[in-house]
Structures are given as structure tokens and as C-alpha cells.
GROMACS .gro file of C-alpha atoms in nm:
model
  141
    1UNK     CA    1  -1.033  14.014   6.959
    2UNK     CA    2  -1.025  14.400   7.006
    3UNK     CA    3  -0.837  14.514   7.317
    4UNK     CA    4  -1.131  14.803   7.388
    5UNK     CA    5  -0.927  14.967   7.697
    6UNK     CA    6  -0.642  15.005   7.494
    7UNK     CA    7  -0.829  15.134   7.151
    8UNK     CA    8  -1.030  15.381   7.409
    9UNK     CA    9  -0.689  15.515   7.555
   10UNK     CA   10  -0.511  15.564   7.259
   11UNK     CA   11  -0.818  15.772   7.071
   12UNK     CA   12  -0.784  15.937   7.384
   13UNK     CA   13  -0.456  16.067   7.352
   14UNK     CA   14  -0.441  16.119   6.984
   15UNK     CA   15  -0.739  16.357   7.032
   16UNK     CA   16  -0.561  16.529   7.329
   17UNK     CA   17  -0.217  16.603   7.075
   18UNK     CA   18  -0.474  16.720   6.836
   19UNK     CA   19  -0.610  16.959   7.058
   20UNK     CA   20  -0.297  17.038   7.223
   21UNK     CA   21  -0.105  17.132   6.863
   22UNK     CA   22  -0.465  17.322   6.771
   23UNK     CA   23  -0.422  17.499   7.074
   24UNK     CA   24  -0.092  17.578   7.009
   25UNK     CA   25  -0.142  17.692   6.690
   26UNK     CA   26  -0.429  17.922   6.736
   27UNK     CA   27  -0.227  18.227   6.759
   28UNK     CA   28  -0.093  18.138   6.440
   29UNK     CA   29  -0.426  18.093   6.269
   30UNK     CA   30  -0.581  18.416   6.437
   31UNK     CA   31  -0.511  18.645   6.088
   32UNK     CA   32  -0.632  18.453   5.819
   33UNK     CA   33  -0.600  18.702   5.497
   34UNK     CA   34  -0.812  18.718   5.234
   35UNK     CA   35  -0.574  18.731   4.965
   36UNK     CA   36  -0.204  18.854   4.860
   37UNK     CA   37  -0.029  19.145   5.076
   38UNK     CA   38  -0.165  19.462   4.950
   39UNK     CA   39   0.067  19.745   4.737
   40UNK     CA   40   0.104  19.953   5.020
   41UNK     CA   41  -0.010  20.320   4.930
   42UNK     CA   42  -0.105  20.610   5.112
   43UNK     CA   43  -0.470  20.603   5.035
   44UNK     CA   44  -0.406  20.220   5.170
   45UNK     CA   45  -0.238  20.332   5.466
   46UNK     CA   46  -0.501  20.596   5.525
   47UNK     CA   47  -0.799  20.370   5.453
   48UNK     CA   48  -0.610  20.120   5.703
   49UNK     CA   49  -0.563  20.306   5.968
   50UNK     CA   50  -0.896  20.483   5.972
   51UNK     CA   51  -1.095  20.109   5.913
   52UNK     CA   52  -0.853  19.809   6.079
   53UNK     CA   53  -0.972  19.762   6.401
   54UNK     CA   54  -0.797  19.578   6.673
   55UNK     CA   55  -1.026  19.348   6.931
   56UNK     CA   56  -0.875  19.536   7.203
   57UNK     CA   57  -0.576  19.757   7.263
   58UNK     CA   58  -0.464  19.680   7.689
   59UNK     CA   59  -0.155  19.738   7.795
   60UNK     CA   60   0.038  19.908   8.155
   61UNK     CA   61   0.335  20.132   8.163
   62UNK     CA   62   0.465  20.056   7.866
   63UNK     CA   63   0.751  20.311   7.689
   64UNK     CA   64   0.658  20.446   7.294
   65UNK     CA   65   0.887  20.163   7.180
   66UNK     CA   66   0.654  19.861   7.347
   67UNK     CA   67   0.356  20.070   7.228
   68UNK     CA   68   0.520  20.090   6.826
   69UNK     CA   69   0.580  19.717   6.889
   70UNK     CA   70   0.261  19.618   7.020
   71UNK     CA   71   0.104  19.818   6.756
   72UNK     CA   72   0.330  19.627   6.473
   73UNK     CA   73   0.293  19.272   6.601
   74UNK     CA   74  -0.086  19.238   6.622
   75UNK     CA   75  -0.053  19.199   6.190
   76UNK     CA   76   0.167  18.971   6.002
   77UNK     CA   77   0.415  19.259   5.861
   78UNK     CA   78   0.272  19.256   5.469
   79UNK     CA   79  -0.063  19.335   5.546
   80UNK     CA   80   0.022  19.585   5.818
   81UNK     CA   81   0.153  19.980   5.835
   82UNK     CA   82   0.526  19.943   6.004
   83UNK     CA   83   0.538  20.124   6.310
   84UNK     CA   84   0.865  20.353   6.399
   85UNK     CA   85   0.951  20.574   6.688
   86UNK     CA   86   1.272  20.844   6.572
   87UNK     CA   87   1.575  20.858   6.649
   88UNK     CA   88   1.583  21.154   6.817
   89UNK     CA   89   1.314  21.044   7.053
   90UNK     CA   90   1.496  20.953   7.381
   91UNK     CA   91   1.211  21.041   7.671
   92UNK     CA   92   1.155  20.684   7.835
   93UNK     CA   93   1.012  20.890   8.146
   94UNK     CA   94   0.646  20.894   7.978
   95UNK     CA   95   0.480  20.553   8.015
   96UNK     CA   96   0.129  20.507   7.811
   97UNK     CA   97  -0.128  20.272   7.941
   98UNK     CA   98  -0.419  20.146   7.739
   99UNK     CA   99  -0.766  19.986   7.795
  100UNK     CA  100  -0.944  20.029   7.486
  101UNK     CA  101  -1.216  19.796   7.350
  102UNK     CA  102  -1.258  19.749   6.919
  103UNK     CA  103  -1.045  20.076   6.879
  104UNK     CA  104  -0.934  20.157   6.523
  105UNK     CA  105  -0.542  20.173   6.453
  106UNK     CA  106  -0.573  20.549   6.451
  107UNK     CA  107  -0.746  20.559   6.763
  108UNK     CA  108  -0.469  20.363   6.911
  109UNK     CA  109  -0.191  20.557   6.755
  110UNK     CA  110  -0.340  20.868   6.876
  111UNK     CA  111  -0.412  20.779   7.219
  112UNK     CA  112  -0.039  20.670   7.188
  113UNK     CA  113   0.052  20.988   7.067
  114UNK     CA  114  -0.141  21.164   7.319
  115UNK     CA  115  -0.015  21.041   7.606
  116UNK     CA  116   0.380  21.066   7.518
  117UNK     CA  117   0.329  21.410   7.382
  118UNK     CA  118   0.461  21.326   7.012
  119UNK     CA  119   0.374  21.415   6.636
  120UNK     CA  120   0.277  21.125   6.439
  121UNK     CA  121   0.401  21.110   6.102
  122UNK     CA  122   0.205  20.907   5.843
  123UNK     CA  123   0.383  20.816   5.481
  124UNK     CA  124   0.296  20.554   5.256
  125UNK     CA  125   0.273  20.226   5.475
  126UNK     CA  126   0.443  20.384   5.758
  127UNK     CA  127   0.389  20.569   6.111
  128UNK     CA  128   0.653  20.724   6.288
  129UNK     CA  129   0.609  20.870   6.618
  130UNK     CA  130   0.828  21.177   6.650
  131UNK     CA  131   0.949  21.401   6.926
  132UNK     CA  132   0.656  21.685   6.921
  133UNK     CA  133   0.805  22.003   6.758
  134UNK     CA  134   0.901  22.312   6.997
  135UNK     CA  135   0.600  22.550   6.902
  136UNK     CA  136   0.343  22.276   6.928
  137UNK     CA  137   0.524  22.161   7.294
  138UNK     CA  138   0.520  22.540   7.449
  139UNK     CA  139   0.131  22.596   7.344
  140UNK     CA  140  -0.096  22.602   7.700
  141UNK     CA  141  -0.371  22.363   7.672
   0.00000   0.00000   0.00000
């Protein structure tokens, strides 16, 4: 004879793991590719930036280097442009906050660049934020 309370309990449980390790994995399974990384070009990286679109782009206070990373972490690094910030950047007095809902990645990058008063660079698969040139910083808006 079938012990039902103890069949019921352990379906019970195996379906909670299950849901607990689907859970779990979720943020894993969030990017699902449709293929091979893409040869990164700079009609890719142009088409990229001007087409990917994020869900949303949120974040408080955060420095140019938490923006580059937030902006570099929301792909799986072969199928995304790398984000950089230069070297010779060194303001962390400008904080960017963003609340933007099914922004492109240029959108973001330009709000981003907007708000810490930098050039953005674009080269084939890459975007580097860079400390805005003299002439361009001394222009009245």
C-alpha cells in the first residue's frame, strides 16, 4: 500500500527545488541569443547601439564607472559593445541618475554622457567615455 501523505509531501518539495533552482536561474536565462557572437564591426556597433534596447535603464547617484558597468553587464560580453571610461577621467564629483523606460543603448550612453559632461568615443565594438575636450567645455549653453 501507497503511503499518500508521504508521496504528496515529497512531490511537494521536489516541485518547490524545481522552482527554487528556476528561480534562481532566471537571471541566467534572461539573454537567450539567437546564434554565435557576432564579428564585431563598426556598422555592428553602430547598428547596435542605435537598435538594442534595454527594458529599462534606473539607477541613483551613481559615478561614470557604475554607469560604464551597468551599461556592460546588462549583455553577456560577446554579443555586447565593451564599455570604457579613460584614464584621464578622474571627476567622481558628477553623479548621473537614470529613470528611463525601453531606451536604446545610445540613448543611455548619451544621457550618460550628458550628465557627466564627457565626449563619447565610438570604435569598432567599443565606447569610451572621455573627459570633454577644453573648447567644447568653455562653450555657454
Amino acid at each position: 500500500m501507497i503511503d499518500t501523505g508521504r508521496f504528496f509531501w515529497s512531490r511537494v518539495i521536489t516541485l518547490v527545488v524545481i522552482a527554487l533552482l528556476t528561480f534562481e536561474a532566471s537571471s541566467v536565462l534572461a539573454f537567450d541569443p539567437a546564434g554565435p557572437p557576432p564579428q564585431k564591426t563598426m556598422e555592428w556597433t553602430c547598428r547596435f547601439l542605435g537598435s538594442g534596447r534595454m527594458s529599462s535603464a534606473s539607477f541613483q547617484d551613481a559615478t561614470i564607472w557604475e554607469a560604464a558597468e551597468f551599461l556592460s553587464t546588462y549583455i553577456p560580453p560577446s554579443y555586447n559593445v565593451t564599455y570604457s571610461v579613460d584614464d584621464t577621467l578622474d571627476d567622481t564629483t558628477r553623479h548621473i541618475s537614470l529613470d528611463l523606460k525601453d531606451p536604446t543603448f545610445f540613448e543611455v550612453v548619451a544621457e550618460i554622457a550628458r550628465q557627466s559632461e564627457t565626449d563619447v568615443l565610438i570604435s569598432t565594438g567599443q565606447v569610451t567615455f572621455k573627459k570633454r575636450s577644453a573648447a567644447k567645455a568653455t562653450k555657454s549653453k
